[in-house]
XYZ file of C-alpha atoms in Angstrom:
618
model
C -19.231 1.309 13.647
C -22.835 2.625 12.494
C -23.053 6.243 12.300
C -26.024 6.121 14.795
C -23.770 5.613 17.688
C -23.579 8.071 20.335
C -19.910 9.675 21.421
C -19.095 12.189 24.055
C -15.715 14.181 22.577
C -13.240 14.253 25.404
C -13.535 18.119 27.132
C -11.620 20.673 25.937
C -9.343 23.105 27.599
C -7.918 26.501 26.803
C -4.625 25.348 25.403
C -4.348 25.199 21.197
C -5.113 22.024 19.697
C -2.941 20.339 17.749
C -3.553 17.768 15.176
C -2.233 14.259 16.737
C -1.006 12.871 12.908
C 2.159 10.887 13.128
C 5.171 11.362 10.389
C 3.551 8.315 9.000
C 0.505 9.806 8.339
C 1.817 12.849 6.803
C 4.297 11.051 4.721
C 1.251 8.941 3.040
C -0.113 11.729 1.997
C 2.017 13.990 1.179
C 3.314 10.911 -1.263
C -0.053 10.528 -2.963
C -0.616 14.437 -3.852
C 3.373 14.326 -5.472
C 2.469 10.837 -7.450
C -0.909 12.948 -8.341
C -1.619 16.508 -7.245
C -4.623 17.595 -6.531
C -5.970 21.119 -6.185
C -7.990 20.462 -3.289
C -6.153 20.655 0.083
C -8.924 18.284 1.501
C -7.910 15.441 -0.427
C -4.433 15.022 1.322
C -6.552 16.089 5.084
C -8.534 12.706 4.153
C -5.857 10.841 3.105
C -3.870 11.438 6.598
C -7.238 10.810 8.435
C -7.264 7.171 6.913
C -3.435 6.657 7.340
C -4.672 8.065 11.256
C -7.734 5.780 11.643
C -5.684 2.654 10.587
C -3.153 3.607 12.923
C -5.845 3.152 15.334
C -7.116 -0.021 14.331
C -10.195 0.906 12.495
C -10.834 -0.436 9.059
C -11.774 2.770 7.350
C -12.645 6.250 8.348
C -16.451 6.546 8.477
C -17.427 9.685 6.778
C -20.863 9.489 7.798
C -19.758 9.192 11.320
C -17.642 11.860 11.056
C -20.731 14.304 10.130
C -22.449 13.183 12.532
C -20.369 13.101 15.303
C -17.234 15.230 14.382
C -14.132 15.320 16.035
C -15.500 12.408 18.278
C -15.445 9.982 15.849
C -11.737 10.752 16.025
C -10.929 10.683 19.465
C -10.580 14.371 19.502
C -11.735 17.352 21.850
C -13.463 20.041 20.701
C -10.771 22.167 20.156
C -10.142 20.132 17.003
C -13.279 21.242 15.748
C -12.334 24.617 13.860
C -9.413 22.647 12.378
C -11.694 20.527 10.438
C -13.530 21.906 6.958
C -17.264 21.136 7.318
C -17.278 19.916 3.876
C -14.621 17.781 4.534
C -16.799 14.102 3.428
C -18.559 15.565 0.867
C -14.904 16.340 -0.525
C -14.384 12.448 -0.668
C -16.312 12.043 -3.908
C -13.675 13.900 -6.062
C -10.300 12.054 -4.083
C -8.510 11.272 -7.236
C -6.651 8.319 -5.232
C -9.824 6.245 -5.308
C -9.752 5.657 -9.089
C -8.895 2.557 -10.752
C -8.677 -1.036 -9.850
C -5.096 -0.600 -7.782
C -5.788 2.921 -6.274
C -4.196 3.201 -3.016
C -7.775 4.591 -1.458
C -11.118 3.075 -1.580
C -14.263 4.984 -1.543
C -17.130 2.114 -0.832
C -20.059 4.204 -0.038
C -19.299 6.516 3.163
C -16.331 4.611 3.801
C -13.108 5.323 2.627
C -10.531 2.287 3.766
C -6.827 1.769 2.725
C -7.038 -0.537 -0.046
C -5.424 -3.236 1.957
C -8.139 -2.725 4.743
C -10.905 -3.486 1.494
C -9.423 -5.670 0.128
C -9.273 -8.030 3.458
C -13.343 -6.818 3.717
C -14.110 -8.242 1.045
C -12.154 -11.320 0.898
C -13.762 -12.072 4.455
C -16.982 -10.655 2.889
C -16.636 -13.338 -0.286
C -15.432 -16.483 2.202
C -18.103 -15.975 4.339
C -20.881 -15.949 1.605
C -19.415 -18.778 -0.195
C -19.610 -21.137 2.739
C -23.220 -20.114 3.725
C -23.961 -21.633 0.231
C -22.508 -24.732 0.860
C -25.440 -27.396 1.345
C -26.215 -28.063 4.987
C -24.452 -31.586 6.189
C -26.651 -33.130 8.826
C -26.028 -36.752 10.579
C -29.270 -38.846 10.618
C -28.914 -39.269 14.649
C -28.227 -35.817 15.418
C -30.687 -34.847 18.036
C -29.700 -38.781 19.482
C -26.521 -37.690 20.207
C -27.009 -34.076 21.237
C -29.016 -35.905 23.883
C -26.281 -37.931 24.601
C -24.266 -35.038 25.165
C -26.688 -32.692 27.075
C -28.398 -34.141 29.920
C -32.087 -33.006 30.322
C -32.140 -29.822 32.565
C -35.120 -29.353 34.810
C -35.129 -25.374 34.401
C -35.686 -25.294 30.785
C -37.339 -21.850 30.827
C -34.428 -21.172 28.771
C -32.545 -22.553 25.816
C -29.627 -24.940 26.407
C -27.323 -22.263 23.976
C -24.356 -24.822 24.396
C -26.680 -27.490 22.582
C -27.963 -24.944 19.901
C -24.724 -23.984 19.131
C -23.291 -27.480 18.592
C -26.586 -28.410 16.703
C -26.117 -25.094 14.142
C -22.300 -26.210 14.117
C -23.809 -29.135 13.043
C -25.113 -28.409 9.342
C -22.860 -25.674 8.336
C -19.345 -25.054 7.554
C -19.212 -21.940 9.442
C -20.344 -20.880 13.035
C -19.898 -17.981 15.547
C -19.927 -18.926 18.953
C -19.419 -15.647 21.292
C -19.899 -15.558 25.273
C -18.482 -13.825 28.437
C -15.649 -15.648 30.642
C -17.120 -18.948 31.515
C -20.024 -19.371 29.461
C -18.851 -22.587 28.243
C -17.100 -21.550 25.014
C -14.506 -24.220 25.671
C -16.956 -27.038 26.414
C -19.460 -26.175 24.007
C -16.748 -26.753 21.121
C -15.355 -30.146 22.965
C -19.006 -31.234 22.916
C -19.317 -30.237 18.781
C -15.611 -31.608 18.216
C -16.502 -35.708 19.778
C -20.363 -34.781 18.238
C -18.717 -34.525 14.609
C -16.283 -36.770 15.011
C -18.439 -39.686 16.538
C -20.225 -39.304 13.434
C -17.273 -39.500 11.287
C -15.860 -42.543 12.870
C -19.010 -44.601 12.503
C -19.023 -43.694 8.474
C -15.113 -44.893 8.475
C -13.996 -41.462 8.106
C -11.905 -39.769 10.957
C -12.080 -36.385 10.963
C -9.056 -34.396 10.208
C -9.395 -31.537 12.629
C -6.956 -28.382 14.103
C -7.455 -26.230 17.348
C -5.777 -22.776 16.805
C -5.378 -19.545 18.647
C -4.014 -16.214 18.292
C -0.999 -16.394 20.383
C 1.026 -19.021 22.553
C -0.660 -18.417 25.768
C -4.391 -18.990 24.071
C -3.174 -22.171 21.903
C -1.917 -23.330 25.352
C -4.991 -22.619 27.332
C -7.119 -23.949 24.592
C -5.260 -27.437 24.552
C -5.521 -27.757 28.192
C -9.463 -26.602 28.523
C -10.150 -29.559 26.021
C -7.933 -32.035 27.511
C -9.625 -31.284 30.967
C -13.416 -31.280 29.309
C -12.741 -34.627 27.829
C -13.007 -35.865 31.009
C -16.507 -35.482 31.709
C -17.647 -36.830 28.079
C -18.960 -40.408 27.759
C -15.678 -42.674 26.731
C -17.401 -43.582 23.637
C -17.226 -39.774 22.490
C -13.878 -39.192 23.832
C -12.543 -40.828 20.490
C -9.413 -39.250 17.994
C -10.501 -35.443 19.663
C -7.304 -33.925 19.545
C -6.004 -31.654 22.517
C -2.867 -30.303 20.804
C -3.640 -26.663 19.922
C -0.897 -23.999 18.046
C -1.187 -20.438 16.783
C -2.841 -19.204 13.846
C 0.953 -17.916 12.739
C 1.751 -21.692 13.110
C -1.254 -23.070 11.431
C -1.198 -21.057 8.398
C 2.605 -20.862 8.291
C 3.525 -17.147 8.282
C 6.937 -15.930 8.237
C 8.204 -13.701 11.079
C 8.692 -10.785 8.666
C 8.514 -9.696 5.090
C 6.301 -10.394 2.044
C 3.757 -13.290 3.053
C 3.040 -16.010 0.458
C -0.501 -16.571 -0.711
C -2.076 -18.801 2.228
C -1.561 -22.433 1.992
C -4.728 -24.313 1.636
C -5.100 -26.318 4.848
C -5.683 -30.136 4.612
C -8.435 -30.216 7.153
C -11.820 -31.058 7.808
C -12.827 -29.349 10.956
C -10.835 -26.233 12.109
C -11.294 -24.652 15.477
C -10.060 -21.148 16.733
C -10.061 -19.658 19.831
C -10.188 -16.135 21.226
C -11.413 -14.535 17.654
C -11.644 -11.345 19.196
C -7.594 -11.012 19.062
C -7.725 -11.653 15.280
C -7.349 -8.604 12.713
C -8.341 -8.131 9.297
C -6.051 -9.399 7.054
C -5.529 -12.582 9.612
C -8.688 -13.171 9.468
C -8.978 -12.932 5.811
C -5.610 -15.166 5.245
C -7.469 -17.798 8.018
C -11.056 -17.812 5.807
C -8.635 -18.440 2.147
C -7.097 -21.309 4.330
C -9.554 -23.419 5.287
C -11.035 -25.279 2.483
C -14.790 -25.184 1.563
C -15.660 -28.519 2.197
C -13.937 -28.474 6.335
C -15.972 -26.858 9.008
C -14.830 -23.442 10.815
C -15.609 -22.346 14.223
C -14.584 -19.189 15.692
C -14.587 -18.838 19.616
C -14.285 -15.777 21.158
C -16.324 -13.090 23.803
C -17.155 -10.427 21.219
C -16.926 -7.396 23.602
C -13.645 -8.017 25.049
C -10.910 -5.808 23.480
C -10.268 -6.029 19.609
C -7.248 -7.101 17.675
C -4.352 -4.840 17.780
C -3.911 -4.423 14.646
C -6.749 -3.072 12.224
C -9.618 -4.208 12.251
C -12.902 -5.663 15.203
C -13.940 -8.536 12.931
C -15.179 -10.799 15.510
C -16.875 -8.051 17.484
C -18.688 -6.573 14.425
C -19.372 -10.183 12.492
C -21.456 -10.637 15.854
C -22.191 -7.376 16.418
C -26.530 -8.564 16.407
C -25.923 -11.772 18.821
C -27.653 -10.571 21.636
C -30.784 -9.832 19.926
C -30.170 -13.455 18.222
C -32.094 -12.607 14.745
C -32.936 -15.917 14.070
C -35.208 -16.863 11.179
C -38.680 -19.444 11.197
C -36.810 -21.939 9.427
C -33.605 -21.746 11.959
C -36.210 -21.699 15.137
C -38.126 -24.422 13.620
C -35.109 -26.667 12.624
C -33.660 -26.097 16.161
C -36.814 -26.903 18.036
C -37.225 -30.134 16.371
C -32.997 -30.826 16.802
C -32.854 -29.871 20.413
C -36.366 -29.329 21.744
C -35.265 -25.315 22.561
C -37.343 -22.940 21.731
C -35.862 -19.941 20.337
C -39.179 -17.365 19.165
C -37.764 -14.416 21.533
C -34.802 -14.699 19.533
C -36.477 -14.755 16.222
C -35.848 -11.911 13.696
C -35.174 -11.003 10.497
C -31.372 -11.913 10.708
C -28.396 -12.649 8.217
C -27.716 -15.781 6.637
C -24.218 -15.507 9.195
C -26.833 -14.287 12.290
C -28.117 -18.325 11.764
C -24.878 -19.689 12.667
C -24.152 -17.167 14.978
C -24.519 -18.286 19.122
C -24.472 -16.216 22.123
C -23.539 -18.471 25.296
C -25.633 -16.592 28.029
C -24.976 -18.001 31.748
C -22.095 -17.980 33.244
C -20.497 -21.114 34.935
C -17.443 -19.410 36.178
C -19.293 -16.451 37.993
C -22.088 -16.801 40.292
C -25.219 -14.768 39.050
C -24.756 -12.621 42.528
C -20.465 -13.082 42.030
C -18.897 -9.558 42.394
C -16.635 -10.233 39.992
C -19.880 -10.921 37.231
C -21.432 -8.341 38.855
C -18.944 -5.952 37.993
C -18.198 -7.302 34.680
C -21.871 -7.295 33.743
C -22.062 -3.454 34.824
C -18.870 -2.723 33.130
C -19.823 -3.932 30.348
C -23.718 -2.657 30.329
C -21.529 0.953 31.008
C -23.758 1.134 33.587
C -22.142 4.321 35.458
C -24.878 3.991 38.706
C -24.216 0.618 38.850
C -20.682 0.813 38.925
C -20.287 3.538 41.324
C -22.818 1.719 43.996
C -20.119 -1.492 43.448
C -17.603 1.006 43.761
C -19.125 2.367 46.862
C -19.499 -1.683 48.262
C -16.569 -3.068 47.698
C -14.101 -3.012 50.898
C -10.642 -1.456 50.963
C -8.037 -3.685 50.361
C -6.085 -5.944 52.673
C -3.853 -8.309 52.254
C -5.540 -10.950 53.654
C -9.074 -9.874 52.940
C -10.871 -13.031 51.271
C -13.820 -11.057 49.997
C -14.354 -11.282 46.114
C -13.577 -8.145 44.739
C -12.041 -5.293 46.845
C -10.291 -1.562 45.898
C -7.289 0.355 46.849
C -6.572 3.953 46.222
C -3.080 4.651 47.143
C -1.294 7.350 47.880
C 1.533 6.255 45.282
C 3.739 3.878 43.423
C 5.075 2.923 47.204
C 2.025 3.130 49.004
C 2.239 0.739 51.974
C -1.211 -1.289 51.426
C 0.195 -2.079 47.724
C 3.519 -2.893 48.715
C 1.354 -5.418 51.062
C -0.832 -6.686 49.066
C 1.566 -7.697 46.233
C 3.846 -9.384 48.735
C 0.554 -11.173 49.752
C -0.567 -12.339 46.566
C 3.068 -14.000 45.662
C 3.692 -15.233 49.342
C 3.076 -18.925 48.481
C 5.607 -18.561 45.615
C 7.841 -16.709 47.484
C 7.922 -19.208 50.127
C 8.652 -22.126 47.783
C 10.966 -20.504 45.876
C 12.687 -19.415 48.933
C 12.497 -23.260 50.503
C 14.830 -24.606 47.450
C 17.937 -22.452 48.541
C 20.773 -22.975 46.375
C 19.432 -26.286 45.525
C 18.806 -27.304 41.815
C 15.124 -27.150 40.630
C 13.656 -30.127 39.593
C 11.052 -30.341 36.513
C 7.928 -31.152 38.909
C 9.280 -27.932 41.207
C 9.524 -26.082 38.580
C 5.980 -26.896 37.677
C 4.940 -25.941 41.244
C 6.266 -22.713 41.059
C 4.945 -21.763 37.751
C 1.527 -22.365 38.902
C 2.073 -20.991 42.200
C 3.486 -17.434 40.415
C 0.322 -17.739 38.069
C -2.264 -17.862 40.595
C -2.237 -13.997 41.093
C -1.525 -11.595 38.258
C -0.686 -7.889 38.340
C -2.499 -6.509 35.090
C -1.768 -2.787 33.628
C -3.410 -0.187 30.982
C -0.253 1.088 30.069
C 2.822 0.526 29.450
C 4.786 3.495 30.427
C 4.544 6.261 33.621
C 3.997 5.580 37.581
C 1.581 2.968 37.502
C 2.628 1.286 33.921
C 4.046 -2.439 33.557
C 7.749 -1.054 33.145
C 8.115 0.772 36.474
C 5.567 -1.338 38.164
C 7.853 -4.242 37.024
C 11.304 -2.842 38.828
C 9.694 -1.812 41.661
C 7.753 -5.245 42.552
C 10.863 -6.763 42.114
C 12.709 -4.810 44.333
C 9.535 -4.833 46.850
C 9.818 -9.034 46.601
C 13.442 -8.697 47.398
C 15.318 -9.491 43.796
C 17.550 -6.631 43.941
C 20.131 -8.181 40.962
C 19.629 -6.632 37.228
C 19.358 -9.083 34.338
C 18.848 -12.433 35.042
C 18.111 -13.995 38.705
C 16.726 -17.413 39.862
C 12.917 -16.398 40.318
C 13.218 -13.756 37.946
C 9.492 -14.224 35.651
C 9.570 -13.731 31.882
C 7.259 -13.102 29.334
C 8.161 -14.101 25.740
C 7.299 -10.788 22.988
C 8.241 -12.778 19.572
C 7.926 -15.877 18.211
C 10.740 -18.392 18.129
C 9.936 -21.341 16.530
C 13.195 -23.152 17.155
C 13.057 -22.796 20.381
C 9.488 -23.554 20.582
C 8.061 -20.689 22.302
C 5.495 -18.630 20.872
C 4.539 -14.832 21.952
C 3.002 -14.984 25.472
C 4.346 -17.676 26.820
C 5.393 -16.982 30.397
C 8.437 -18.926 31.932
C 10.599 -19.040 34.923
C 14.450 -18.119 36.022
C 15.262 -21.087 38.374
C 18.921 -22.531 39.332
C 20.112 -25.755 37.860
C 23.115 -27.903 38.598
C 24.704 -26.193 35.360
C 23.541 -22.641 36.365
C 20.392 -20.938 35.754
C 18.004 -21.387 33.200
C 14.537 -20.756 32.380
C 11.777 -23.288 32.738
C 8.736 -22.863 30.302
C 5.709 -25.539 30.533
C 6.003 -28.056 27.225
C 2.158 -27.803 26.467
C 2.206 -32.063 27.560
C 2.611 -32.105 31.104
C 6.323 -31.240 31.235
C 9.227 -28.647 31.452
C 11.257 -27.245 28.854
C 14.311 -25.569 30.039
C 16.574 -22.578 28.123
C 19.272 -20.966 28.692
C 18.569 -17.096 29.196
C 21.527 -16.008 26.891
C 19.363 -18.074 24.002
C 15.951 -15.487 24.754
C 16.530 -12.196 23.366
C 12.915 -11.377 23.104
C 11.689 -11.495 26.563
C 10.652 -9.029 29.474
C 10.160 -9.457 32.698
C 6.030 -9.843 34.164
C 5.714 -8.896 37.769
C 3.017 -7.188 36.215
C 1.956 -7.213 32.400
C -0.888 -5.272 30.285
C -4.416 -6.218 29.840
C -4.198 -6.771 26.292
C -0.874 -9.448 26.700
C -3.387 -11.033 29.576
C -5.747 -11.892 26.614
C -6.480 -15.336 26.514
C -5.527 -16.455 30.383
C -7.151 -16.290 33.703
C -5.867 -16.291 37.133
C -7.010 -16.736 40.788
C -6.598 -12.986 42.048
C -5.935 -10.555 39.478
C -4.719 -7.288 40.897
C -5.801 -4.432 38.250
C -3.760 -1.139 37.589
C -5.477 1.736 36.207
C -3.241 4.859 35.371
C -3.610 8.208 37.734
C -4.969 10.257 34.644
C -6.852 9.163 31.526
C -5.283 7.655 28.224
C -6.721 6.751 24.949
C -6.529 2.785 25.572
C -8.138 2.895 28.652
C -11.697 2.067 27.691
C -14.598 0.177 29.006
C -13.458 -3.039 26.769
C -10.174 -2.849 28.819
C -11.569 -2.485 31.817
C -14.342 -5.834 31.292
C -10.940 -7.406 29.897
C -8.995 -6.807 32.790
C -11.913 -7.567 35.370
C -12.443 -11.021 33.759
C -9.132 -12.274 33.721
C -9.773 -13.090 37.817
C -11.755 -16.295 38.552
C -12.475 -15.887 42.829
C -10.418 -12.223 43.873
C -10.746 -9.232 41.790
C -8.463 -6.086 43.479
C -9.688 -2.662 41.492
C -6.616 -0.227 42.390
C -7.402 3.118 41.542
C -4.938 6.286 42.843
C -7.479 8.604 40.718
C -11.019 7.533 41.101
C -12.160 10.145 38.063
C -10.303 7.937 35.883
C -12.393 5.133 36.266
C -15.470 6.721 35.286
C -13.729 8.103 32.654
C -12.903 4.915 31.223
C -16.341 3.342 31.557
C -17.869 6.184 29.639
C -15.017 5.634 26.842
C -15.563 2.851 24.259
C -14.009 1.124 21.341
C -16.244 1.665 18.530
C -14.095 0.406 15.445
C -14.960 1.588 11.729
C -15.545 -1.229 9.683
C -17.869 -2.513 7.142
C -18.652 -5.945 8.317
C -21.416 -5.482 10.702
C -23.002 -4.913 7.305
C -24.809 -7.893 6.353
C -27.613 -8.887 3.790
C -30.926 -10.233 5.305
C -30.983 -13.852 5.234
């Protein structure tokens, strides 16, 4: 986050502030001064502030920030204020924690980072450098078969991005592609991934390639998006492009707990990951050690959806300048005479990663007059007028309103229209679940009501209170008529830890159905088919009537129905709200029971600390 940036401190009120430190961050502290006192009771203040600022996913705590902004930068009111020494950066030159080369605090100009957090900086820093030196790798009939691929569009006014990003993708061995929901992420890389491996083929060398993702649900996705944009390639292209995607845990073999090993070196030539915005700092440092020089990496991912949840915004700052493009003469000339784009508006003095980086820029999934893109576009913009005449537009919910995007402000949890509407959105599932009776489910049923259940999604900001996933959970169940505790045929579950022998990864979403042998719980395979557990084998699951908008991460659904909280929280921002909007692909329903709490969230942002927006000139 550059110091520059503009934040509003949340108001205060009369009642004393209190410092919001957990134990955690008191006990790190308080450790360091008995390991080696210091005089100055600033020293352990700073050291709790970056114990509190990892807490909260940032890298480091930004001590130029902080002067500028103050409490802000934390999150705080202004009531914090007087509990903060003015001098309290200019204290971080004399920390004696930041000495030597295994002090547990690093000082790197105005940022002072855990040395873990550094430490993954600068390996990501060091990986990233090293393959922008690698020589560029070009096939002789490049722009032949970018042709091939991308059919000549009469509106070239602008650049075909999906062909400049598979021509940059092309020469290098690393390349950003970023881009809203249905830019084309997905067929861009299936386009690259038959591209390289044509290529390959013809020189008697198959490429050795892996699709990855952060969780399950994403790997899942990612796999299917291919296999269905495979389709529409030329059969010539279609050859050894693999559709079989797993997580990044899975990829790089990580252990469910404990002391990792040094990352395996991957034996790979091409690796692919999806949804890089979920991926933290010292994944995405363990991924970059991975992947060998000499194989290609390509990171997927919409750069202002929400961040990982652990520290760190790497995709969102690596691609922080993607809009403005920053490309140099040599990268607009070489692309011109590739693809025939033009790309002088989006010339600048960029970094040697801003030439590899690609912003996907029309949407094929929302209509450039859509009300869902409309509102995700003015979300994301934080475009308050624009918002609140949407706001103002969009009808009142009914249950059997067809409009695009509509809004409900109930009266409570058991407001009528809600109850309604939910029963509304599952009907279709209800009523095939209901037509099986007592009979056993079939794999093929099962499949039908999977995807029936997953055509309309109730998404959540919180977890806990009135309108959070837990009680939301109980009491659509009860309002959909499964009255039983624990487990029930149509009872929906949502798996919260990896179990490999089992095969089901973090996200995955399956359902309770009755067998002839009793019930069990039906889970897609990833090919096509069913894979069915018993429920007293899943000890990490919960039950996802409704789940949050981070879990939703790296899915879509028809009709999303979207949950915001009666008062304001810290995690409702404007990245969770774009999130949340742009999980729904045709019917968006905004509920709302405090309509101050939207605005509150648009005007809130994530603005992560971190050093690697930072990047030399090119």
């Amino acid at each position: 986050m550059s110091s520059s940036e503009v934040i509003t401190a949340p108001p205060a009120d009369a009642t004393p502030y209190v410092l919001p430190f957990t134990g955690l961050d008191r006990a790190f502290a308080r450790f360091l001064q008995q390991t080696q006192p210091s005089t100055d009771p600033r020293h352990e203040l700073l050291a709790t502030l970056a114990s509190w600022q990892f807490g909260r996913g940032h890298a480091c705590l930004d001590l130029g920030l902080l002067d500028s902004a103050g409490v802000a930068a934390l999150g705080w009111d202004a009531r914090a204020k007087a509990l903060l020494p003015e001098t309290l950066s200019a204290a971080a030159a004399t920390l004696p924690w930041t000495e030597g080369p295994n002090s547990p605090l690093v000082l790197d100009g105005q940022r002072l980072y855990l040395r873990r957090n550094w430490a993954a900086e600068q390996a990501i820093r060091a990986a990233i450098d090293a393959r922008m030196c690698q020589p560029d790798t070009v096939a002789e009939d490049l722009p032949a078969t970018l042709n091939l691929l991308f059919a000549r569009r009469l509106d070239e006014a602008e650049p075909d991005w999906q062909k400049v990003a598979c021509a940059l993708a092309a020469r290098r061995r690393l390349t950003l592609i970023t881009g809203g929901p249905g830019t084309g992420k997905t067929t861009t890389v299936v386009r690259l991934l038959a591209l390289l491996q044509a290529d390959a083929v013809r020189h008697g060398k198959p490429l050795r390639m892996a699709l990855a993702a952060p969780t399950g649900k994403a790997a899942a996705r990612l796999g299917e998006s291919i296999a269905q944009a495979l389709q529409h390639l030329p059969p010539a292209l279609r050859l050894s492009v693999p559709c079989q995607a797993v997580t990044l845990h899975k990829l790089l073999q990580l252990r469910p707990a404990g002391q990792q090993p040094a990352a395996p070196e991957l034996t790979v030539d091409l690796v692919v990951v999806d949804e890089a915005s979920m991926i933290d700092l010292e994944m995405m440092a363990r991924l970059l050690a991975a992947v060998p020089l000499t194989a290609s990496l390509i990171l997927l991912g919409d750069k202002d959806q929400l961040a990982s949840v652990e520290a760190g915004a790497v995709m969102g700052q690596l691609c922080e300048a993607a809009v403005a493009g920053g490309y140099s003469q040599d990268t607009v000339d070489w692309v011109r005479q590739t693809t025939g784009a033009e790309l002088g508006p989006w010339a600048g003095a960029g970094s040697a990663l801003a030439q590899q980086t690609v912003m996907l820029r029309h949407s094929h999934r929302f209509a450039g007059g859509s009300g869902i893109g409309l509102w995700a576009s003015a979300v994301n913009a934080g475009d308050r007028p624009g918002v609140q005449a949407l706001w103002r537009q969009a009808p009142a919910a009914r249950a059997d309103a067809k409009v695009s995007v509509q809004q409900l402000q109930p009266s409570g949890p058991n407001d009528a229209a809600l109850q309604a509407l939910l029963r509304q959105g599952w009907q279709e599932w209800l009523d095939r679940l209901r037509g099986l009776g007592n009979a056993p489910c079939g794999d093929q049923q099962a499949l039908q009501l999977m995807q029936s259940f997953a055509s309309f999604q109730v998404l959540c900001a919180v977890r806990e209170g009135p309108w959070g996933v837990e009680a939301l959970n109980r009491r659509i169940a009860a309002g959909l008529g499964f009255e039983a505790l624990g487990w029930y045929a149509g009872r929906p579950v949502m798996v919260t830890r990896n179990d490999y022998n089992l095969k089901l990864m973090n996200g995955d979403v399956g359902l309770c159905l009755a067998q002839a042998g009793g019930l069990r719980v039906a889970f897609p395979d990833g090919q096509g088919g069913v894979r069915w557990v018993l429920p007293s084998r899943l000890d990490a699951v919960e039950t996802v009537f409704a789940m949050t908008v981070h879990k939703s991460q790296g899915s879509e659904f028809v009709h999303v129905c979207l949950v915001l909280p009666d008062q304001a929280v810290a995690v409702l921002t404007r990245e969770l709200l774009y999130t949340g909007i742009t999980r729904a692909k045709a019917r968006l329903t905004l509920v709302v029971p405090q309509e101050s709490v939207l605005w509150r969230a648009l005007e809130t942002r994530v603005l992560r600390s971190g050093g690697l927006a930072i990047w030399p000139d090119a």
